[in-house]
Coordinates of C-alpha atoms in Angstrom, one line a residue:
X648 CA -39.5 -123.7 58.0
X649 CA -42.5 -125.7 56.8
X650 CA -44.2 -124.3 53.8
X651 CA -46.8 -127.1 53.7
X652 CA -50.4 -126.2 52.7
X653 CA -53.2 -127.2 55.4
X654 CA -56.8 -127.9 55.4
X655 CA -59.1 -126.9 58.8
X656 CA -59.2 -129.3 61.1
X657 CA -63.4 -129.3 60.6
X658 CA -62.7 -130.1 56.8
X659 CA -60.2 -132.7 57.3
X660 CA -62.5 -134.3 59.9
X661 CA -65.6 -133.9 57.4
X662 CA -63.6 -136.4 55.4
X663 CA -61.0 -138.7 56.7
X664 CA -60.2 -141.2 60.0
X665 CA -57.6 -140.3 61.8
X666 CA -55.2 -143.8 62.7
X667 CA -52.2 -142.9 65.3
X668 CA -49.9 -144.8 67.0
X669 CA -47.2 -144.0 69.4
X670 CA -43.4 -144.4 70.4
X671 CA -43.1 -143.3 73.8
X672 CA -39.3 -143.8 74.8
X673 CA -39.2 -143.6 79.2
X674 CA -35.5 -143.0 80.5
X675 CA -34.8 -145.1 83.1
X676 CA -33.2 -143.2 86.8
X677 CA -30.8 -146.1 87.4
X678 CA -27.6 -144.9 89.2
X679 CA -25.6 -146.4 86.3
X680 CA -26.2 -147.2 82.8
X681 CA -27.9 -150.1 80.7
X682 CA -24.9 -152.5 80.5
X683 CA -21.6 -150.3 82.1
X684 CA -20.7 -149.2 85.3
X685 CA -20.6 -145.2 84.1
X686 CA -22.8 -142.9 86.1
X687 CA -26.5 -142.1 84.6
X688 CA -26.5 -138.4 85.3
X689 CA -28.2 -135.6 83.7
X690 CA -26.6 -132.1 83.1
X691 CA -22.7 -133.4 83.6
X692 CA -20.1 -131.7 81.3
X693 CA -20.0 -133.6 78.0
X694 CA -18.3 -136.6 78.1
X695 CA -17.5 -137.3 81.4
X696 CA -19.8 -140.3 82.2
X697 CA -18.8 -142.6 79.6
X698 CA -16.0 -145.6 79.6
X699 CA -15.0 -148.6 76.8
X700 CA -18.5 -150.7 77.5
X701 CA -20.7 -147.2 76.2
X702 CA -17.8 -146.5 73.7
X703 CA -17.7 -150.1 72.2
X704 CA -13.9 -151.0 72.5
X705 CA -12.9 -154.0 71.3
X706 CA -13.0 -156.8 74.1
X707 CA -15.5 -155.1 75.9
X708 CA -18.2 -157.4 77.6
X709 CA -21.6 -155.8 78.3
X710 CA -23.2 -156.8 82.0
X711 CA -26.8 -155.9 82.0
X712 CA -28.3 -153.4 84.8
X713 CA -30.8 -155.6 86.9
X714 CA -32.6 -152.6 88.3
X715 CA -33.5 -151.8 85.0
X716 CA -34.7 -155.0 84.2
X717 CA -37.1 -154.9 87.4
X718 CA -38.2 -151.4 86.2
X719 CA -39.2 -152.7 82.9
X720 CA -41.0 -155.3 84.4
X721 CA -42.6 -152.7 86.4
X722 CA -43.9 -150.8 83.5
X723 CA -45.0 -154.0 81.8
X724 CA -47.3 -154.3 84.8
X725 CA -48.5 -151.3 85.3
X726 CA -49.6 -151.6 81.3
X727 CA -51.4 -154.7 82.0
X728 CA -49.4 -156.3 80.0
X729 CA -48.3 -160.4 79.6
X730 CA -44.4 -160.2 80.8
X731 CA -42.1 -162.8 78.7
X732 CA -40.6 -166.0 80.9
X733 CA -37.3 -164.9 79.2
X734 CA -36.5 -162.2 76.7
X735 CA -33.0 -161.3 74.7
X736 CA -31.7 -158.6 73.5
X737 CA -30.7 -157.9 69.7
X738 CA -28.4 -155.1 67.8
X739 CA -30.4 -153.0 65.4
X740 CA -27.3 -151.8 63.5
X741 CA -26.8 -148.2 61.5
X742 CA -24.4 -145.9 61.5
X743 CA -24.6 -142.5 62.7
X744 CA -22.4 -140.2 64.7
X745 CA -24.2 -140.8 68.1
X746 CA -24.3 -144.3 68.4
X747 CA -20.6 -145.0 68.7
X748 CA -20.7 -148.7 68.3
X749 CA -22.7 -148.5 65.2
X750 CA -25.4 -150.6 66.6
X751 CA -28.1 -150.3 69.3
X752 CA -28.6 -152.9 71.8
X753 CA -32.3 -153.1 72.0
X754 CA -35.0 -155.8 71.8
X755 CA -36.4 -157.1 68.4
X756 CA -38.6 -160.4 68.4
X757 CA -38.5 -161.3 72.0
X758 CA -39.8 -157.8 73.8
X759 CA -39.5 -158.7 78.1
X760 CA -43.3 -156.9 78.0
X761 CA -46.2 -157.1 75.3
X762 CA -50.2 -157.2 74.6
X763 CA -50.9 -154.5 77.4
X764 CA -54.0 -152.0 77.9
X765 CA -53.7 -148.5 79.1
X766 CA -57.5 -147.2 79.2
X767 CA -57.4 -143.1 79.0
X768 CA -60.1 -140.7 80.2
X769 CA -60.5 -137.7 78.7
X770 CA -62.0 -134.6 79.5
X771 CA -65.2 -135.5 79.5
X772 CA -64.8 -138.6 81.3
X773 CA -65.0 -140.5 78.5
X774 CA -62.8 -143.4 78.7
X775 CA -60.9 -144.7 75.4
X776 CA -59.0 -148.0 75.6
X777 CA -54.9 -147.9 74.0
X778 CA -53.7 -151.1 73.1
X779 CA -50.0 -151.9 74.0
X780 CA -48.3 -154.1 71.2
X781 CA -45.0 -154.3 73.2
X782 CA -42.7 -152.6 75.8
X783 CA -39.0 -153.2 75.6
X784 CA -35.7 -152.4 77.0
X785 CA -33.3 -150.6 75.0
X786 CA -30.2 -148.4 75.4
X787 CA -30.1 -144.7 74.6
X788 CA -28.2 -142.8 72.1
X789 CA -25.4 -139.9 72.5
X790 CA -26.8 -136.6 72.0
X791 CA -26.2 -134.2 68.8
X792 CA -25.6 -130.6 69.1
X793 CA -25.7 -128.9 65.4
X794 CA -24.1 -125.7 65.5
X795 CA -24.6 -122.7 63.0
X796 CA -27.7 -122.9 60.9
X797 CA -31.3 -121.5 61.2
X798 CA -32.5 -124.0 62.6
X799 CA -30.9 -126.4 64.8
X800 CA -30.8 -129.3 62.5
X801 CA -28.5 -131.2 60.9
X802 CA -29.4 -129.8 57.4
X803 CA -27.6 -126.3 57.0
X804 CA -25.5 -126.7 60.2
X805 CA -21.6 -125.8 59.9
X806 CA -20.4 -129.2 62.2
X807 CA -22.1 -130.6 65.0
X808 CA -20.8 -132.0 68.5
X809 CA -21.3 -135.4 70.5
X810 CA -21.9 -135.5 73.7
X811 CA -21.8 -140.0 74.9
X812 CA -22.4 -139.3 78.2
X813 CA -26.9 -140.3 77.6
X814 CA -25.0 -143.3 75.4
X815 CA -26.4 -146.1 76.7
X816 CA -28.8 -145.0 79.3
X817 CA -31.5 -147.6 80.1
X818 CA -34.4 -147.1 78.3
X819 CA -37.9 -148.9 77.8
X820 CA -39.9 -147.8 74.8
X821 CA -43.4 -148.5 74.4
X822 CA -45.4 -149.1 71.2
X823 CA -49.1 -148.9 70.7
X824 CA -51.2 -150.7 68.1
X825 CA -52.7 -148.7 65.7
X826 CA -55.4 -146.3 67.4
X827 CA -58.6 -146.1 65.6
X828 CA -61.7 -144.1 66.2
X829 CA -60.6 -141.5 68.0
X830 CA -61.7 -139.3 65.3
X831 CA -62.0 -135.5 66.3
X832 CA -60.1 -136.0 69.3
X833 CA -57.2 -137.8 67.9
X834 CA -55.1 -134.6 69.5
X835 CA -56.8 -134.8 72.8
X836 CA -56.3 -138.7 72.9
X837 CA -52.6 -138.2 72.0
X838 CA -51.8 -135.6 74.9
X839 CA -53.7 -138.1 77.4
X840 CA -52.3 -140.6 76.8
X841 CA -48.8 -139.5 76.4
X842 CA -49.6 -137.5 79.8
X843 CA -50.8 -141.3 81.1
X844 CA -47.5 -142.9 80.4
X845 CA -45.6 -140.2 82.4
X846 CA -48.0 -140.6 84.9
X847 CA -47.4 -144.4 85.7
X848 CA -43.6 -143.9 84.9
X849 CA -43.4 -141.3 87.8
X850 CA -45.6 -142.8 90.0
X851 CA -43.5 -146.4 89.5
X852 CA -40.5 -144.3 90.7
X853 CA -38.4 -145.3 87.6
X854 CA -38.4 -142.4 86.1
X855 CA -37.6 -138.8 87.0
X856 CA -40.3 -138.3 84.0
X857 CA -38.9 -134.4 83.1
X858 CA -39.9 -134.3 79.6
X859 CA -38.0 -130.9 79.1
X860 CA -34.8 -133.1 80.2
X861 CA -35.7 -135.7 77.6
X862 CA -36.6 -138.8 80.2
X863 CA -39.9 -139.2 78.4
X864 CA -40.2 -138.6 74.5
X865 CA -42.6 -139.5 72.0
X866 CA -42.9 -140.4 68.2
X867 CA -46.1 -139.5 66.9
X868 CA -47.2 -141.5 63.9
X869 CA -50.4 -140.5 61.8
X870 CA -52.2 -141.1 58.9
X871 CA -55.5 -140.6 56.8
X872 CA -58.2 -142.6 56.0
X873 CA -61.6 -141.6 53.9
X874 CA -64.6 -142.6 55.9
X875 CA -65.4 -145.8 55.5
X876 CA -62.5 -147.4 54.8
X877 CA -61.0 -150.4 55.9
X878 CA -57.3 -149.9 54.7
X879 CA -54.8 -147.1 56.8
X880 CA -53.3 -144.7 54.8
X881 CA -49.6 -143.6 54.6
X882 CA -48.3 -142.8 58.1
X883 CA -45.8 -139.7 58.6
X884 CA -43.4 -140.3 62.3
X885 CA -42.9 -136.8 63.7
X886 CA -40.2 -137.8 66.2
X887 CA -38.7 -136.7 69.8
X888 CA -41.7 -134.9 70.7
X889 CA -41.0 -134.0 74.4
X890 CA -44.2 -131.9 76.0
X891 CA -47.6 -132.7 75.8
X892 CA -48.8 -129.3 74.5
X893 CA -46.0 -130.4 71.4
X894 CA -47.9 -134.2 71.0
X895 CA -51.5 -132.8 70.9
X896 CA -50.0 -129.8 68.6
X897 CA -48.1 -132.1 66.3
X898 CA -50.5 -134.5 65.8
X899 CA -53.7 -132.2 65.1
X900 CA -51.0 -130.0 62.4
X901 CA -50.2 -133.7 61.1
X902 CA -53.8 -134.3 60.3
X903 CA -54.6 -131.0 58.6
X904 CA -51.5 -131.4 56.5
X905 CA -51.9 -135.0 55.1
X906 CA -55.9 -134.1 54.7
X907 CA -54.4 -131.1 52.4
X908 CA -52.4 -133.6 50.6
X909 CA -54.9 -135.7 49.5
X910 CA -57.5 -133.3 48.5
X911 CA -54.4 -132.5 46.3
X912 CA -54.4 -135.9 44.8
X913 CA -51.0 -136.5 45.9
X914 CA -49.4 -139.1 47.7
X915 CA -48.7 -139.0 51.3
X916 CA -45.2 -139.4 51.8
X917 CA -43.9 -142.1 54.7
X918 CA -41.4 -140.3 56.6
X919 CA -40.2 -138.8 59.6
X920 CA -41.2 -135.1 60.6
X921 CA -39.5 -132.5 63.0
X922 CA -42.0 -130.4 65.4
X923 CA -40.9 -127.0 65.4
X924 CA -42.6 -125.6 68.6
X925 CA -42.0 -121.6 67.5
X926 CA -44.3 -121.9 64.3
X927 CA -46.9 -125.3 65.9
X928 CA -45.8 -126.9 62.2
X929 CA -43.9 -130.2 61.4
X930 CA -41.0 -130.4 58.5
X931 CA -39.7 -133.3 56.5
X932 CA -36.8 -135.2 58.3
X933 CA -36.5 -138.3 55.8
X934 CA -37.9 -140.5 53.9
X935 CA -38.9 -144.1 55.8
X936 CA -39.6 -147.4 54.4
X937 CA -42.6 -149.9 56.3
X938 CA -39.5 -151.8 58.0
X939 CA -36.4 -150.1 58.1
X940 CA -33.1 -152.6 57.2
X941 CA -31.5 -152.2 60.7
X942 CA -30.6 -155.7 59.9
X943 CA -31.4 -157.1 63.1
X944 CA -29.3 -159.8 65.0
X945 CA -29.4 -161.7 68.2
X946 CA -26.9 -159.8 70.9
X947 CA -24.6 -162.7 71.4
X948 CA -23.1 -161.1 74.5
X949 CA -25.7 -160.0 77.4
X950 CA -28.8 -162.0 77.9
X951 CA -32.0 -161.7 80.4
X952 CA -34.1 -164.3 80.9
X953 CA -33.8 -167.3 83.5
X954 CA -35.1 -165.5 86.7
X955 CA -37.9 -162.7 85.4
X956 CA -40.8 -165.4 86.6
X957 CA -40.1 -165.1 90.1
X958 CA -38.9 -161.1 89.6
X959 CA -42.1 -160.6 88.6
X960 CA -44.4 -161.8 91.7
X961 CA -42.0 -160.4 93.8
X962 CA -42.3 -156.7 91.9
X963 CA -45.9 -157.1 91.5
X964 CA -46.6 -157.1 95.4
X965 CA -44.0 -153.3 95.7
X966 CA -46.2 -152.0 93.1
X967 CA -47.9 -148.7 94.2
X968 CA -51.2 -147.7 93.5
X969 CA -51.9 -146.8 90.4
X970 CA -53.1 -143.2 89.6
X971 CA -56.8 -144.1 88.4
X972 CA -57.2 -145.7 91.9
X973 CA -55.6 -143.1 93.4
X974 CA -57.5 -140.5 91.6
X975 CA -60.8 -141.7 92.9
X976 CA -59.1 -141.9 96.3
X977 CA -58.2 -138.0 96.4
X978 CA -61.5 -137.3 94.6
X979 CA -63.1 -139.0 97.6
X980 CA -61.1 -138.0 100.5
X981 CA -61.5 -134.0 98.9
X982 CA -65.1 -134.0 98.5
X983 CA -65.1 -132.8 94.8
X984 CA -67.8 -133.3 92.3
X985 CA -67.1 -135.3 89.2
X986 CA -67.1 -132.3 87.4
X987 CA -64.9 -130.3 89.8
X988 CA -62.6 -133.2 90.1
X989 CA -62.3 -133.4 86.4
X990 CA -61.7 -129.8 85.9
X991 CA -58.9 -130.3 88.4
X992 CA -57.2 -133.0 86.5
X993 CA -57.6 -131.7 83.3
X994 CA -55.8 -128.2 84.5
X995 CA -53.1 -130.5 85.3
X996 CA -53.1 -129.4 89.1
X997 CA -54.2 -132.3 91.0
X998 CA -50.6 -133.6 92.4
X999 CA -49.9 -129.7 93.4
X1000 CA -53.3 -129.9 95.0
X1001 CA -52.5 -132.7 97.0
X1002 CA -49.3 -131.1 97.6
X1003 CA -50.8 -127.6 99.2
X1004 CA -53.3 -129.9 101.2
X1005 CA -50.2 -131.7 102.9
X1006 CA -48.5 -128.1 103.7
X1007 CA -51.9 -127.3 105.5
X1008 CA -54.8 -126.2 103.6
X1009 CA -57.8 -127.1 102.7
X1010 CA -59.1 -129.0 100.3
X1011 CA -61.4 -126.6 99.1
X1012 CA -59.1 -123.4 100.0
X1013 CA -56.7 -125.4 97.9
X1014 CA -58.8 -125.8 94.8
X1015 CA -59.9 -122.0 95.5
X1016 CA -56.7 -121.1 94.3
X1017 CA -55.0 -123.4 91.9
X1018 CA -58.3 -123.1 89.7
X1019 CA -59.3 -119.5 90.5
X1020 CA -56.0 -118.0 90.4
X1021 CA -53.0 -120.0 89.2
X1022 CA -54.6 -121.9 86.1
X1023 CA -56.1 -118.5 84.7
X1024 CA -52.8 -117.0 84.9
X1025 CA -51.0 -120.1 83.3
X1026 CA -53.1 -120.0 80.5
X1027 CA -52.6 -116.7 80.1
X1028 CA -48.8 -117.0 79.9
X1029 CA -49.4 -120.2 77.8
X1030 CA -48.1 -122.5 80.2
X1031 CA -48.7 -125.4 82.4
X1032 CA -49.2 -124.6 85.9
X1033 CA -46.2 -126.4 87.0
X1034 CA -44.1 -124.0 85.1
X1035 CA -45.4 -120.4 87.1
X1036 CA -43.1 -121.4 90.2
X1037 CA -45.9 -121.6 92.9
X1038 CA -44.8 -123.8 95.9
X1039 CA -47.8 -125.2 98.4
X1040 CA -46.5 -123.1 101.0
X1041 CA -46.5 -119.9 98.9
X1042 CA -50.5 -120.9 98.9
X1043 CA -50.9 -121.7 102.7
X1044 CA -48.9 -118.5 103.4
X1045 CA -50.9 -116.4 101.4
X1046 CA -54.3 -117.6 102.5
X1047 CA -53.0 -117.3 106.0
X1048 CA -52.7 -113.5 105.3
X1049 CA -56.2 -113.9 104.1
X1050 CA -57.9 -115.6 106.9
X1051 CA -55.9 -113.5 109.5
X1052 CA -57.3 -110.3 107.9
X1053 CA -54.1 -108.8 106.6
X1054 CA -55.3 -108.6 103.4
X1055 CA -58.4 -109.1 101.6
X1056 CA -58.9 -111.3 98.2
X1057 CA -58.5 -108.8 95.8
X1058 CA -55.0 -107.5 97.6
X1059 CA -54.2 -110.8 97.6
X1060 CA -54.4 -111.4 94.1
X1061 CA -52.2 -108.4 93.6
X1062 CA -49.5 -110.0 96.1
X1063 CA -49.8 -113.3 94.1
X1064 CA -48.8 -111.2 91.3
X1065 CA -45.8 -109.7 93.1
X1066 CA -44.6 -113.3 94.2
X1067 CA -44.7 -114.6 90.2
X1068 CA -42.4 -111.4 89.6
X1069 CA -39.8 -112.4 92.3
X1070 CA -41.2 -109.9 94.9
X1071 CA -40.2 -113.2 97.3
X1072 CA -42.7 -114.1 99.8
X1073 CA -46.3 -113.7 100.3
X1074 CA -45.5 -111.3 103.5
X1075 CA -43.1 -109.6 101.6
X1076 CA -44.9 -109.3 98.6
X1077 CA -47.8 -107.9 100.7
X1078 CA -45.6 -104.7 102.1
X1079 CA -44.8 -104.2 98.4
X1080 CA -48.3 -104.0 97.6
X1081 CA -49.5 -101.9 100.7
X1082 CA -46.6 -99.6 99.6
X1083 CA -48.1 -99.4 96.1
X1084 CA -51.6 -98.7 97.3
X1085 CA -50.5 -96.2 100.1
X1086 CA -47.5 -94.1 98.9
X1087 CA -45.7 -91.7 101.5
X1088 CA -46.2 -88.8 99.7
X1089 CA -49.7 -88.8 100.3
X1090 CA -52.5 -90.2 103.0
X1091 CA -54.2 -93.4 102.4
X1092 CA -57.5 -91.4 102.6
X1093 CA -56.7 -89.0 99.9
X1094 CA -55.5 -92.0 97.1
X1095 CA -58.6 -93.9 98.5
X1096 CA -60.9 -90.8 97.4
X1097 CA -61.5 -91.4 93.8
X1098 CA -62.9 -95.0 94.5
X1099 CA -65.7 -93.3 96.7
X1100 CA -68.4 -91.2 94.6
X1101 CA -70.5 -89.7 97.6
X1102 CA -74.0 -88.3 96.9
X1103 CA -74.5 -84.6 95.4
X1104 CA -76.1 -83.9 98.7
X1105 CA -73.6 -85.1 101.0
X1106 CA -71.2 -83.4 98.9
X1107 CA -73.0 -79.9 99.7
X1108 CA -73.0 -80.6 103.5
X1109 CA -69.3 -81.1 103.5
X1110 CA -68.3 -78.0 101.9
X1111 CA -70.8 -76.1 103.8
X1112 CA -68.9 -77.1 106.8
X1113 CA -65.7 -77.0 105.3
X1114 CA -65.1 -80.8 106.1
X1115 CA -61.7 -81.3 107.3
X1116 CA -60.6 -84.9 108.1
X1117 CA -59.3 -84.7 111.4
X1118 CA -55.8 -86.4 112.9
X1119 CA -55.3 -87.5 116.4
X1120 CA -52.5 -86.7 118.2
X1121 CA -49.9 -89.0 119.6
X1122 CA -51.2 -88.1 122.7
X1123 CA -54.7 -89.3 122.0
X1124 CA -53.9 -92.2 120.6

């Protein structure tokens, strides 16, 4: 595990610019794969959606997926960027155990999307402007499982196993320019617009956009810079960073470590890093050179180009609206303040929001508990909301318990609790609680009793007369 020494954050920012840039790799949800026939389906038992095209037999001929050419076109778009009349694809060749044809069909010189925009508001409502360099179509690699070791990696591990069923998976990978002047809130900038990306992607509907599955990954790259220089500094690459807590973690860890390494008077070494989400630190991978020798070619064999002109008015009209329109929209329709409206956002909660409103609450009861219940108890458990289990009905059910005078707020907070612990239901979580507050072996009025402090002199009238509580019977009642 990483050993590296680290300056404060304040200390590095004192003296250095941050520069970052960003490889965010977005799986594609076609039914098939980039250029075969085999089903793209996640979770299958190893090796069972693969045939000769993913495998590279000899003879083979690649047919490229169309509907993943119209969903890169549709991310080009949705990045403002300029989308190429034609585009072709190239092999980036190296060898290594997952990429069974020792090359990768990707794009090199001739990108089908480049010079885009994505502007990113932070949580301030500041707005910072990303600038796209390219977006390009590419096939995925197999997946590695290294077995035995400490760590999971390749170094230390007794074998490792290959699983080709994600080999050659349509993929689009998207490259920044370098990022400048972000300064303190490089991290904050990196989780935004990371979270941006996936936002677009899901909203397109090209992408299931599950970064825990893998469908969107990023490669962080960072580097140092003392004020007032003109020149970057050596970049480190921490790779396959796959949650957004990881991107903002990774790249503020990035920049405490390379500011220690200069203060050193040491070079910064380029390579690749590993985030290692247990300990929040990065470790070396290996060492990279400015342009890697992949050795390039053009892909003699599947080609894309005559008929993206027309592809692209015709996907530009299906085009959905994008989420900072949409944003305003809800923010409108809701009635929030900019400020509660940003709080609602930044807590990650808006779709769920929009989801409990649609099940039947409120606007306001929905924001009542999303940000006064569920987001305190998220951070709590240091998660995102998403990842508690709350449905929109659970919400609607358990302020209708509310509103019907069931139960009051602070019960229902209790029977909020029970549902997080698999209690089930609101109305089932509710009996447990009355249970818990009104056990059989004694009355309700007697557990009640040590909540009540009556006055010394109401406490001498009732033993003066002996105060009994009295108990219809079933005939009175």
């Amino acid at each position: 595990m990483s050993t590296d020494a680290i300056l404060s954050f304040e200390e590095a920012m004192e003296k250095y610019d941050p520069v970052l840039g960003f490889e965010v790799h977005v799986e594609l949800n076609t039914k098939t794969k980039m250029f075969s026939s085999a089903p793209n389906v996640f979770g299958d038992e190893p090796n069972t959606n693969v045939n000769e095209v993913d495998l590279g037999m000899p003879g083979v001929l690649p047919v490229v997926n169309k509907t993943a050419v119209e969903s890169s076109i549709k991310i080009g778009l949705a990045l403002n960027c300029k989308i190429a009349e034609s585009c072709r694809f190239a092999r980036k060749n190296y060898f290594y155990p997952d990429t069974p044809k020792n090359f990768q069909t990707s794009q090199y010189d001739e990108p089908i999307a480049y010079d885009g925009y994505l502007d990113i508001e932070l949580s301030d409502g500041t707005v910072f402007r990303v600038e796209i360099e390219r977006a390009h179509m590419e096939e995925d690699a197999g997946k590695l499982t290294h077995m035995g070791g400490a760590t999971g990696r390749i170094q230390g591990a007794d074998y490792s196993l290959v699983d080709y069923n994600r080999s050659g998976v349509p993929l689009v990978e998207i490259v920044t320019k370098p990022i400048e002047g972000a300064g303190s809130r490089a991290p904050e900038l990196a989780k935004a617009y990371v979270a941006a990306v996936r936002e677009i992607v899901k909203n397109l509907g090209v992408s299931d956009a599950k970064m825990e599955r893998g469908n969107v990954r990023c490669d962080a790259n960072v580097s140092l810079r003392p004020h007032g220089r003109e020149r970057f500094g050596i970049r480190s690459e921490t790779k396959n960073v796959n949650s957004l807590r990881a991107v903002e973690h990774a790249v503020r860890y990035e920049i405490q470590r390379h500011a220690a390494v200069l203060d050193s008077g040491e070079p910064v070494i380029q390579e690749t890093r590993h985030w290692h989400e247990d300990t929040r630190t990065t470790t070396s991978g290996r060492a990279k050179s400015d342009a890697d020798d992949y050795r390039y070619f053009p892909e003699p064999d599947p080609r894309s180009g005559p008929g993206i002109p027309r592809m692209v008015e015709e996907l530009r009209a299906t085009l959905p609206e994008p989420p900072a329109a949409r944003r305003k929209r809800l923010q409108a329709d809701w009635g929030y303040s900019d400020l509660e409206f940003r709080d609602v956002v930044n807590a990650g909660v808006m779709d769920s929001i929009e989801e409990t409103i649609a099940a039947g609450a409120s606007a306001s009861v929905a924001r009542k508990w999303w940000m006064g219940e569920i987001v305190g108890r998220a951070k709590t458990a240091d998660v995102d909301p998403s990842e508690l289990g709350v449905t929109p009905e659970t919400i609607v059910e358990l302020n209708k318990l509310v509103e019907g005078g069931k139960i009051n707020n602070k019960m229902a907070s209790q029977v909020l609790d029970g549902v997080l612990a698999g209690e089930g239901t609101p109305a089932r979580s509710s009996r447990s609680a009355a249970s818990r507050s009104c056990p059989t072996t004694a009355p309700c009025w007697k557990r009640s009793t040590p909540h009540w402090r009556p006055s010394p002199t109401l406490r001498r009238r009732s033993a003066a007369a002996r105060f009994r509580p009295s108990v219809r019977s079933s005939a009175e009642s």
